[in-house]
PDB file of C-alpha atoms and ligand atoms in Angstrom:
ATOM      1  CA  MET A 460     -25.925 -21.622 -25.994  1.00 45.00           C
ATOM      2  CA  THR A 461     -28.668 -19.464 -27.451  1.00 64.00           C
ATOM      3  CA  VAL A 462     -28.081 -19.369 -31.198  1.00 80.00           C
ATOM      4  CA  LYS A 463     -28.975 -22.594 -32.979  1.00 92.00           C
ATOM      5  CA  PRO A 464     -25.762 -24.400 -33.956  1.00 96.00           C
ATOM      6  CA  LEU A 465     -24.966 -25.105 -37.597  1.00 98.00           C
ATOM      7  CA  ILE A 466     -23.403 -28.343 -38.788  1.00 98.00           C
ATOM      8  CA  VAL A 467     -22.011 -28.294 -42.307  1.00 98.00           C
ATOM      9  CA  GLY A 468     -20.762 -31.372 -44.141  1.00 98.00           C
ATOM     10  CA  ASN A 469     -17.949 -30.311 -46.460  1.00 98.00           C
ATOM     11  CA  TRP A 470     -17.684 -33.250 -48.848  1.00 98.00           C
ATOM     12  CA  LYS A 471     -14.607 -31.747 -50.539  1.00 98.00           C
ATOM     13  CA  MET A 472     -13.743 -33.672 -53.737  1.00 98.00           C
ATOM     14  CA  ASN A 473     -15.625 -36.804 -52.706  1.00 98.00           C
ATOM     15  CA  HIS A 474     -18.792 -38.495 -53.980  1.00 98.00           C
ATOM     16  CA  ASP A 475     -19.874 -38.420 -57.634  1.00 98.00           C
ATOM     17  CA  TYR A 476     -23.473 -37.439 -58.266  1.00 97.00           C
ATOM     18  CA  VAL A 477     -24.816 -40.968 -57.785  1.00 97.00           C
ATOM     19  CA  GLU A 478     -23.053 -41.358 -54.439  1.00 98.00           C
ATOM     20  CA  ALA A 479     -24.120 -37.847 -53.473  1.00 98.00           C
ATOM     21  CA  LEU A 480     -27.760 -38.658 -54.210  1.00 98.00           C
ATOM     22  CA  HIS A 481     -27.531 -41.800 -52.144  1.00 98.00           C
ATOM     23  CA  LEU A 482     -25.998 -40.031 -49.141  1.00 98.00           C
ATOM     24  CA  THR A 483     -28.572 -37.228 -49.296  1.00 98.00           C
ATOM     25  CA  GLN A 484     -31.407 -39.737 -49.405  1.00 98.00           C
ATOM     26  CA  GLN A 485     -29.932 -41.561 -46.422  1.00 98.00           C
ATOM     27  CA  ILE A 486     -29.717 -38.287 -44.466  1.00 98.00           C
ATOM     28  CA  GLY A 487     -33.367 -37.667 -45.398  1.00 98.00           C
ATOM     29  CA  VAL A 488     -34.426 -41.057 -44.056  1.00 97.00           C
ATOM     30  CA  VAL A 489     -32.635 -40.500 -40.735  1.00 97.00           C
ATOM     31  CA  LEU A 490     -34.203 -37.054 -40.332  1.00 97.00           C
ATOM     32  CA  LYS A 491     -37.656 -38.370 -41.225  1.00 95.00           C
ATOM     33  CA  ASN A 492     -37.396 -40.901 -38.404  1.00 93.00           C
ATOM     34  CA  LYS A 493     -36.223 -38.310 -35.905  1.00 92.00           C
ATOM     35  CA  SER A 494     -36.158 -34.611 -36.652  1.00 91.00           C
ATOM     36  CA  ARG A 495     -33.345 -32.581 -35.139  1.00 94.00           C
ATOM     37  CA  GLU A 496     -34.896 -29.250 -34.332  1.00 93.00           C
ATOM     38  CA  HIS A 497     -32.049 -27.838 -32.230  1.00 95.00           C
ATOM     39  CA  VAL A 498     -29.506 -27.745 -35.068  1.00 97.00           C
ATOM     40  CA  ASP A 499     -29.318 -26.386 -38.592  1.00 97.00           C
ATOM     41  CA  ILE A 500     -27.748 -28.765 -41.091  1.00 98.00           C
ATOM     42  CA  ALA A 501     -26.103 -28.075 -44.446  1.00 98.00           C
ATOM     43  CA  VAL A 502     -24.132 -30.099 -46.966  1.00 98.00           C
ATOM     44  CA  ALA A 503     -21.521 -28.752 -49.364  1.00 98.00           C
ATOM     45  CA  PRO A 504     -21.186 -31.211 -52.262  1.00 98.00           C
ATOM     46  CA  PRO A 505     -18.873 -30.840 -55.271  1.00 98.00           C
ATOM     47  CA  PHE A 506     -20.313 -28.533 -57.969  1.00 98.00           C
ATOM     48  CA  VAL A 507     -21.313 -31.402 -60.260  1.00 98.00           C
ATOM     49  CA  ASP A 508     -23.541 -32.888 -57.533  1.00 98.00           C
ATOM     50  CA  ILE A 509     -25.351 -29.713 -56.558  1.00 98.00           C
ATOM     51  CA  ARG A 510     -28.232 -29.999 -58.998  1.00 98.00           C
ATOM     52  CA  SER A 511     -29.134 -33.562 -58.060  1.00 97.00           C
ATOM     53  CA  VAL A 512     -28.635 -33.064 -54.316  1.00 98.00           C
ATOM     54  CA  GLY A 513     -30.788 -29.923 -54.462  1.00 98.00           C
ATOM     55  CA  SER A 514     -33.558 -31.750 -56.315  1.00 97.00           C
ATOM     56  CA  ILE A 515     -33.679 -34.508 -53.697  1.00 97.00           C
ATOM     57  CA  ILE A 516     -33.678 -32.008 -50.830  1.00 98.00           C
ATOM     58  CA  GLU A 517     -36.607 -30.233 -52.462  1.00 97.00           C
ATOM     59  CA  SER A 518     -38.654 -33.223 -53.607  1.00 97.00           C
ATOM     60  CA  GLU A 519     -38.211 -35.188 -50.353  1.00 96.00           C
ATOM     61  CA  ARG A 520     -38.467 -32.036 -48.235  1.00 97.00           C
ATOM     62  CA  ILE A 521     -35.280 -32.874 -46.356  1.00 97.00           C
ATOM     63  CA  PRO A 522     -34.647 -30.222 -43.670  1.00 97.00           C
ATOM     64  CA  ILE A 523     -31.076 -29.419 -44.675  1.00 98.00           C
ATOM     65  CA  SER A 524     -29.700 -26.606 -46.777  1.00 98.00           C
ATOM     66  CA  LEU A 525     -27.370 -26.619 -49.709  1.00 98.00           C
ATOM     67  CA  SER A 526     -23.952 -25.057 -49.560  1.00 98.00           C
ATOM     68  CA  ALA A 527     -21.150 -24.763 -52.131  1.00 98.00           C
ATOM     69  CA  GLN A 528     -17.433 -25.208 -51.546  1.00 98.00           C
ATOM     70  CA  HIS A 529     -16.283 -22.290 -53.666  1.00 98.00           C
ATOM     71  CA  VAL A 530     -17.576 -19.458 -55.834  1.00 98.00           C
ATOM     72  CA  SER A 531     -16.011 -16.957 -58.196  1.00 98.00           C
ATOM     73  CA  MET A 532     -15.564 -13.348 -57.110  1.00 98.00           C
ATOM     74  CA  PHE A 533     -16.566 -12.352 -60.645  1.00 98.00           C
ATOM     75  CA  GLU A 534     -20.118 -12.084 -61.951  1.00 97.00           C
ATOM     76  CA  SER A 535     -19.663 -13.729 -65.350  1.00 97.00           C
ATOM     77  CA  GLY A 536     -17.405 -13.866 -68.383  1.00 98.00           C
ATOM     78  CA  ALA A 537     -14.037 -15.304 -69.316  1.00 98.00           C
ATOM     79  CA  HIS A 538     -13.149 -17.229 -66.129  1.00 98.00           C
ATOM     80  CA  THR A 539     -12.536 -20.796 -67.274  1.00 98.00           C
ATOM     81  CA  GLY A 540     -13.382 -23.343 -64.612  1.00 97.00           C
ATOM     82  CA  GLU A 541     -15.187 -20.921 -62.313  1.00 98.00           C
ATOM     83  CA  VAL A 542     -18.813 -20.834 -61.165  1.00 98.00           C
ATOM     84  CA  SER A 543     -20.724 -17.644 -60.364  1.00 98.00           C
ATOM     85  CA  VAL A 544     -22.910 -16.587 -57.440  1.00 98.00           C
ATOM     86  CA  ASN A 545     -25.971 -16.396 -59.687  1.00 98.00           C
ATOM     87  CA  MET A 546     -25.389 -19.888 -61.076  1.00 98.00           C
ATOM     88  CA  LEU A 547     -25.358 -21.282 -57.549  1.00 98.00           C
ATOM     89  CA  LYS A 548     -28.384 -19.286 -56.479  1.00 98.00           C
ATOM     90  CA  ARG A 549     -30.378 -20.634 -59.427  1.00 98.00           C
ATOM     91  CA  LEU A 550     -29.680 -24.134 -58.125  1.00 98.00           C
ATOM     92  CA  GLY A 551     -31.029 -23.329 -54.673  1.00 98.00           C
ATOM     93  CA  VAL A 552     -27.650 -22.943 -52.994  1.00 98.00           C
ATOM     94  CA  LYS A 553     -27.972 -20.931 -49.794  1.00 98.00           C
ATOM     95  CA  SER A 554     -24.393 -20.528 -48.631  1.00 98.00           C
ATOM     96  CA  VAL A 555     -20.813 -20.888 -49.776  1.00 98.00           C
ATOM     97  CA  ILE A 556     -17.567 -21.752 -48.017  1.00 98.00           C
ATOM     98  CA  VAL A 557     -14.989 -18.995 -48.575  1.00 98.00           C
ATOM     99  CA  GLY A 558     -11.304 -19.050 -47.687  1.00 98.00           C
ATOM    100  CA  HIS A 559     -10.969 -22.725 -46.835  1.00 98.00           C
ATOM    101  CA  SER A 560      -7.315 -23.467 -46.047  1.00 98.00           C
ATOM    102  CA  GLU A 561      -7.187 -26.008 -48.880  1.00 98.00           C
ATOM    103  CA  ARG A 562      -8.116 -23.286 -51.374  1.00 98.00           C
ATOM    104  CA  ARG A 563      -5.696 -20.859 -49.769  1.00 98.00           C
ATOM    105  CA  THR A 564      -2.732 -23.232 -49.687  1.00 96.00           C
ATOM    106  CA  MET A 565      -3.292 -25.414 -52.766  1.00 97.00           C
ATOM    107  CA  TYR A 566      -5.031 -23.000 -55.147  1.00 97.00           C
ATOM    108  CA  GLY A 567      -3.358 -19.736 -54.261  1.00 96.00           C
ATOM    109  CA  GLN A 568      -6.432 -18.023 -52.851  1.00 97.00           C
ATOM    110  CA  THR A 569      -5.090 -14.801 -51.338  1.00 97.00           C
ATOM    111  CA  ASP A 570      -6.604 -12.667 -48.585  1.00 97.00           C
ATOM    112  CA  GLU A 571      -7.595 -10.162 -51.278  1.00 97.00           C
ATOM    113  CA  VAL A 572      -9.477 -12.823 -53.241  1.00 98.00           C
ATOM    114  CA  VAL A 573     -11.118 -14.058 -50.036  1.00 98.00           C
ATOM    115  CA  ALA A 574     -12.266 -10.505 -49.200  1.00 98.00           C
ATOM    116  CA  ALA A 575     -13.563  -9.901 -52.743  1.00 98.00           C
ATOM    117  CA  THR A 576     -15.369 -13.254 -52.753  1.00 98.00           C
ATOM    118  CA  LEU A 577     -17.037 -12.544 -49.400  1.00 98.00           C
ATOM    119  CA  GLN A 578     -18.306  -9.272 -50.825  1.00 98.00           C
ATOM    120  CA  ALA A 579     -19.434 -10.717 -54.160  1.00 98.00           C
ATOM    121  CA  ALA A 580     -21.242 -13.649 -52.571  1.00 98.00           C
ATOM    122  CA  THR A 581     -23.158 -11.650 -49.980  1.00 98.00           C
ATOM    123  CA  ARG A 582     -23.943  -8.861 -52.445  1.00 97.00           C
ATOM    124  CA  GLY A 583     -25.475 -11.519 -54.688  1.00 98.00           C
ATOM    125  CA  GLY A 584     -27.518 -13.017 -51.843  1.00 98.00           C
ATOM    126  CA  LEU A 585     -25.423 -16.020 -50.805  1.00 98.00           C
ATOM    127  CA  GLU A 586     -24.577 -16.516 -47.146  1.00 98.00           C
ATOM    128  CA  VAL A 587     -20.897 -17.150 -46.490  1.00 98.00           C
ATOM    129  CA  ILE A 588     -18.997 -19.531 -44.244  1.00 98.00           C
ATOM    130  CA  PHE A 589     -15.688 -17.729 -43.851  1.00 98.00           C
ATOM    131  CA  CYS A 590     -12.801 -20.012 -42.857  1.00 98.00           C
ATOM    132  CA  CYS A 591      -9.795 -18.958 -40.831  1.00 98.00           C
ATOM    133  CA  GLY A 592      -7.148 -20.847 -38.894  1.00 98.00           C
ATOM    134  CA  GLU A 593      -3.419 -21.157 -38.358  1.00 98.00           C
ATOM    135  CA  ASN A 594      -0.883 -23.782 -39.375  1.00 97.00           C
ATOM    136  CA  LEU A 595       1.211 -25.756 -36.920  1.00 96.00           C
ATOM    137  CA  GLU A 596       4.186 -23.408 -37.119  1.00 96.00           C
ATOM    138  CA  VAL A 597       2.041 -20.447 -36.084  1.00 97.00           C
ATOM    139  CA  ARG A 598       0.400 -22.475 -33.321  1.00 96.00           C
ATOM    140  CA  ASP A 599       3.774 -23.668 -32.007  1.00 95.00           C
ATOM    141  CA  SER A 600       5.071 -20.128 -31.875  1.00 97.00           C
ATOM    142  CA  ASN A 601       1.946 -19.128 -29.946  1.00 97.00           C
ATOM    143  CA  ASP A 602       0.899 -16.548 -32.544  1.00 98.00           C
ATOM    144  CA  HIS A 603      -2.430 -18.184 -33.358  1.00 98.00           C
ATOM    145  CA  LEU A 604      -4.641 -15.465 -31.879  1.00 98.00           C
ATOM    146  CA  SER A 605      -3.006 -12.581 -33.704  1.00 98.00           C
ATOM    147  CA  PHE A 606      -2.785 -14.662 -36.898  1.00 98.00           C
ATOM    148  CA  VAL A 607      -6.532 -15.303 -36.905  1.00 98.00           C
ATOM    149  CA  SER A 608      -7.227 -11.650 -36.045  1.00 98.00           C
ATOM    150  CA  GLY A 609      -5.200 -10.676 -39.096  1.00 98.00           C
ATOM    151  CA  GLN A 610      -7.155 -13.051 -41.323  1.00 98.00           C
ATOM    152  CA  ILE A 611     -10.441 -11.613 -40.051  1.00 97.00           C
ATOM    153  CA  ASP A 612      -9.186  -8.045 -40.473  1.00 96.00           C
ATOM    154  CA  ARG A 613      -8.165  -8.584 -44.061  1.00 97.00           C
ATOM    155  CA  ALA A 614     -11.279 -10.568 -44.970  1.00 97.00           C
ATOM    156  CA  PHE A 615     -13.720  -7.965 -43.690  1.00 96.00           C
ATOM    157  CA  SER A 616     -11.937  -4.767 -44.660  1.00 91.00           C
ATOM    158  CA  GLY A 617     -14.358  -3.078 -47.009  1.00 91.00           C
ATOM    159  CA  PHE A 618     -17.162  -5.526 -46.222  1.00 95.00           C
ATOM    160  CA  ASP A 619     -20.614  -3.942 -46.265  1.00 94.00           C
ATOM    161  CA  LYS A 620     -21.909  -3.876 -42.674  1.00 93.00           C
ATOM    162  CA  LYS A 621     -25.463  -4.472 -43.762  1.00 94.00           C
ATOM    163  CA  ASN A 622     -24.430  -7.968 -44.903  1.00 96.00           C
ATOM    164  CA  PHE A 623     -22.921  -9.030 -41.556  1.00 95.00           C
ATOM    165  CA  SER A 624     -25.979 -11.150 -40.824  1.00 95.00           C
ATOM    166  CA  MET A 625     -25.040 -13.336 -43.818  1.00 97.00           C
ATOM    167  CA  VAL A 626     -21.723 -14.362 -42.283  1.00 97.00           C
ATOM    168  CA  THR A 627     -20.755 -17.487 -40.374  1.00 98.00           C
ATOM    169  CA  VAL A 628     -17.135 -17.877 -39.292  1.00 98.00           C
ATOM    170  CA  ALA A 629     -15.438 -21.280 -39.158  1.00 98.00           C
ATOM    171  CA  TYR A 630     -12.203 -21.645 -37.215  1.00 98.00           C
ATOM    172  CA  GLU A 631     -10.297 -24.530 -38.749  1.00 98.00           C
ATOM    173  CA  PRO A 632      -6.718 -24.952 -37.505  1.00 98.00           C
ATOM    174  CA  ILE A 633      -4.827 -26.448 -40.441  1.00 97.00           C
ATOM    175  CA  TRP A 634      -2.995 -28.915 -38.208  1.00 96.00           C
ATOM    176  CA  ALA A 635      -6.330 -30.449 -37.189  1.00 96.00           C
ATOM    177  CA  ILE A 636      -7.792 -30.872 -40.686  1.00 96.00           C
ATOM    178  CA  GLY A 637      -7.903 -34.471 -41.831  1.00 93.00           C
ATOM    179  CA  THR A 638      -5.221 -35.410 -39.305  1.00 92.00           C
ATOM    180  CA  GLY A 639      -7.304 -37.020 -36.587  1.00 89.00           C
ATOM    181  CA  ARG A 640      -5.694 -34.501 -34.228  1.00 90.00           C
ATOM    182  CA  THR A 641      -8.619 -32.412 -33.002  1.00 90.00           C
ATOM    183  CA  ALA A 642      -7.912 -29.167 -31.190  1.00 92.00           C
ATOM    184  CA  ASP A 643      -8.664 -29.782 -27.523  1.00 95.00           C
ATOM    185  CA  THR A 644     -11.575 -28.110 -25.791  1.00 96.00           C
ATOM    186  CA  GLU A 645      -9.366 -25.462 -24.163  1.00 97.00           C
ATOM    187  CA  GLN A 646      -7.807 -24.524 -27.482  1.00 97.00           C
ATOM    188  CA  VAL A 647     -11.224 -24.346 -29.112  1.00 98.00           C
ATOM    189  CA  ALA A 648     -12.740 -22.372 -26.222  1.00 98.00           C
ATOM    190  CA  GLU A 649      -9.861 -19.888 -26.317  1.00 98.00           C
ATOM    191  CA  MET A 650     -10.233 -19.313 -30.058  1.00 98.00           C
ATOM    192  CA  MET A 651     -14.036 -19.175 -29.965  1.00 97.00           C
ATOM    193  CA  ALA A 652     -13.853 -16.407 -27.340  1.00 97.00           C
ATOM    194  CA  HIS A 653     -11.155 -14.621 -29.321  1.00 97.00           C
ATOM    195  CA  VAL A 654     -13.034 -14.735 -32.630  1.00 97.00           C
ATOM    196  CA  ARG A 655     -16.261 -13.654 -30.924  1.00 96.00           C
ATOM    197  CA  SER A 656     -14.554 -10.657 -29.369  1.00 95.00           C
ATOM    198  CA  GLU A 657     -13.079  -9.740 -32.765  1.00 95.00           C
ATOM    199  CA  LEU A 658     -16.544  -9.959 -34.298  1.00 95.00           C
ATOM    200  CA  THR A 659     -18.196  -7.998 -31.513  1.00 93.00           C
ATOM    201  CA  GLY A 660     -15.640  -5.243 -32.135  1.00 91.00           C
ATOM    202  CA  ARG A 661     -16.894  -5.214 -35.705  1.00 90.00           C
ATOM    203  CA  SER A 662     -20.559  -5.058 -34.659  1.00 89.00           C
ATOM    204  CA  MET A 663     -21.091  -8.703 -35.584  1.00 90.00           C
ATOM    205  CA  PRO A 664     -22.008 -10.046 -32.128  1.00 87.00           C
ATOM    206  CA  ASP A 665     -24.557 -12.612 -33.303  1.00 88.00           C
ATOM    207  CA  THR A 666     -22.334 -14.273 -35.882  1.00 94.00           C
ATOM    208  CA  ARG A 667     -22.122 -18.039 -35.529  1.00 96.00           C
ATOM    209  CA  VAL A 668     -18.595 -19.312 -34.959  1.00 97.00           C
ATOM    210  CA  LEU A 669     -17.982 -22.929 -35.941  1.00 98.00           C
ATOM    211  CA  TYR A 670     -15.056 -25.217 -35.326  1.00 98.00           C
ATOM    212  CA  GLY A 671     -13.638 -27.575 -37.957  1.00 98.00           C
ATOM    213  CA  GLY A 672     -10.837 -30.131 -37.853  1.00 97.00           C
ATOM    214  CA  SER A 673     -11.229 -33.865 -37.221  1.00 96.00           C
ATOM    215  CA  VAL A 674     -14.680 -33.477 -35.666  1.00 97.00           C
ATOM    216  CA  THR A 675     -16.389 -36.776 -34.857  1.00 97.00           C
ATOM    217  CA  ALA A 676     -19.398 -37.896 -32.853  1.00 95.00           C
ATOM    218  CA  ASP A 677     -17.002 -38.646 -29.994  1.00 96.00           C
ATOM    219  CA  ASN A 678     -15.727 -35.102 -29.585  1.00 96.00           C
ATOM    220  CA  ALA A 679     -18.603 -32.972 -30.954  1.00 97.00           C
ATOM    221  CA  ALA A 680     -20.685 -32.656 -27.780  1.00 95.00           C
ATOM    222  CA  GLU A 681     -17.707 -31.644 -25.651  1.00 96.00           C
ATOM    223  CA  LEU A 682     -16.452 -29.173 -28.246  1.00 96.00           C
ATOM    224  CA  ALA A 683     -19.934 -27.638 -28.349  1.00 95.00           C
ATOM    225  CA  THR A 684     -20.383 -27.400 -24.578  1.00 94.00           C
ATOM    226  CA  THR A 685     -16.955 -26.923 -22.971  1.00 95.00           C
ATOM    227  CA  GLY A 686     -15.360 -25.667 -26.193  1.00 96.00           C
ATOM    228  CA  HIS A 687     -18.277 -23.289 -26.921  1.00 95.00           C
ATOM    229  CA  ALA A 688     -18.248 -24.067 -30.649  1.00 96.00           C
ATOM    230  CA  GLY A 689     -21.404 -22.737 -32.307  1.00 96.00           C
ATOM    231  CA  GLY A 690     -21.452 -25.702 -34.656  1.00 97.00           C
ATOM    232  CA  PHE A 691     -19.068 -27.582 -36.895  1.00 98.00           C
ATOM    233  CA  LEU A 692     -17.596 -27.717 -40.353  1.00 98.00           C
ATOM    234  CA  VAL A 693     -17.079 -31.424 -40.878  1.00 98.00           C
ATOM    235  CA  GLY A 694     -14.927 -33.039 -43.548  1.00 98.00           C
ATOM    236  CA  GLY A 695     -14.154 -36.761 -43.381  1.00 97.00           C
ATOM    237  CA  ALA A 696     -16.918 -37.660 -40.942  1.00 98.00           C
ATOM    238  CA  SER A 697     -19.546 -36.042 -43.207  1.00 98.00           C
ATOM    239  CA  LEU A 698     -18.998 -38.567 -45.996  1.00 98.00           C
ATOM    240  CA  LYS A 699     -20.997 -41.361 -44.386  1.00 98.00           C
ATOM    241  CA  VAL A 700     -24.516 -41.050 -43.087  1.00 98.00           C
ATOM    242  CA  GLU A 701     -23.736 -42.833 -39.798  1.00 98.00           C
ATOM    243  CA  SER A 702     -20.815 -40.635 -38.783  1.00 98.00           C
ATOM    244  CA  PHE A 703     -22.385 -37.376 -39.985  1.00 98.00           C
ATOM    245  CA  MET A 704     -25.755 -37.953 -38.379  1.00 98.00           C
ATOM    246  CA  ALA A 705     -24.083 -39.117 -35.165  1.00 97.00           C
ATOM    247  CA  ILE A 706     -22.468 -35.669 -34.918  1.00 98.00           C
ATOM    248  CA  VAL A 707     -25.826 -34.002 -35.651  1.00 98.00           C
ATOM    249  CA  GLU A 708     -27.451 -36.163 -32.996  1.00 97.00           C
ATOM    250  CA  ALA A 709     -24.761 -35.463 -30.377  1.00 96.00           C
ATOM    251  CA  VAL A 710     -25.025 -31.694 -30.838  1.00 96.00           C
ATOM    252  CA  ASP A 711     -28.833 -31.708 -31.061  1.00 96.00           C
ATOM    253  CA  ASP A 712     -29.036 -33.709 -27.829  1.00 94.00           C
ATOM    254  CA  CYS A 713     -26.769 -31.389 -25.902  1.00 89.00           C
ATOM    255  CA  TYR A 714     -28.581 -28.267 -27.133  1.00 89.00           C
ATOM    256  CA  ALA A 715     -31.933 -29.895 -26.322  1.00 89.00           C
ATOM    257  CA  ARG A 716     -30.736 -30.570 -22.748  1.00 84.00           C
ATOM    258  CA  ASN A 717     -29.395 -27.054 -22.285  1.00 75.00           C
ATOM    259  CA  ARG A 718     -32.472 -25.166 -23.379  1.00 60.00           C
TER     260      ARG A 718
HETATM  261  P1  13P B 808     -11.883 -33.015 -41.407  1.00 69.50           P
HETATM  262  O1  13P B 808     -13.168 -33.050 -40.625  1.00 69.50           O
HETATM  263  O2  13P B 808     -11.748 -34.154 -42.372  1.00 69.50           O
HETATM  264  O3  13P B 808     -10.704 -32.826 -40.522  1.00 69.50           O
HETATM  265  O4  13P B 808     -11.961 -31.711 -42.355  1.00 69.50           O
HETATM  266  C1  13P B 808     -12.261 -30.488 -41.797  1.00 69.50           C
HETATM  267  C2  13P B 808     -12.503 -29.514 -42.880  1.00 69.50           C
HETATM  268  O5  13P B 808     -11.582 -29.087 -43.558  1.00 69.50           O
HETATM  269  C3  13P B 808     -13.891 -29.105 -43.142  1.00 69.50           C
HETATM  270  O6  13P B 808     -13.933 -28.015 -44.001  1.00 69.50           O
END
């Protein structure tokens, strides 16, 4: 456990800008009372909240960074409904989630679009949180390792090596997202080792590999230690200050002990 873990709250399509402001302020208060120096923290609010959340982070000096849930692979122009890398950068966004299974399955995001978005984002100076993970059918047929390898292959074909340091990978098995059915520590450990060996083969040995899928304060510490997750991408439990900060606290405590 050498690289500082990253915990990202993916708010998905939850919290309007007033609720988002409130939650960010609450996170700020908790961190002011006890800083968490062994973890990096980010939140990924809906686009319409980004400006106000960013302003609060800056004015209250809250030690968390701002992430976005999606970005266009195009620079500008006739792309109704899309938001560009530069637009996000101007708002202080540091990273963007790319290839989330919800975008792949519900909004037709193909491997080609994922690959092009990874390139566009990093070229423009945004870090990326690249999501991969199998559905239940693939898991049940025991093809999960090769499936994830294929996703990684296709995402990083043509990716500029000099931007590898801007990549975080998040393994999110679809069957564990929003289901309350977390992958167990053995399953997570197996996939963490597999993804890391894939990345090492691509000269990306220091890339952080996160786990996502029904993460809570009850399972986070074990998934970080025995499961070797390098942090978490958190959905449901990131929507309330208590549950999100309890995960931050659990991971910070176990990294503090293991230093
Ligand atoms: P849940 O934590 O709600 O399962 O969501 C995980 C996720 O999809 C984060 O991106």
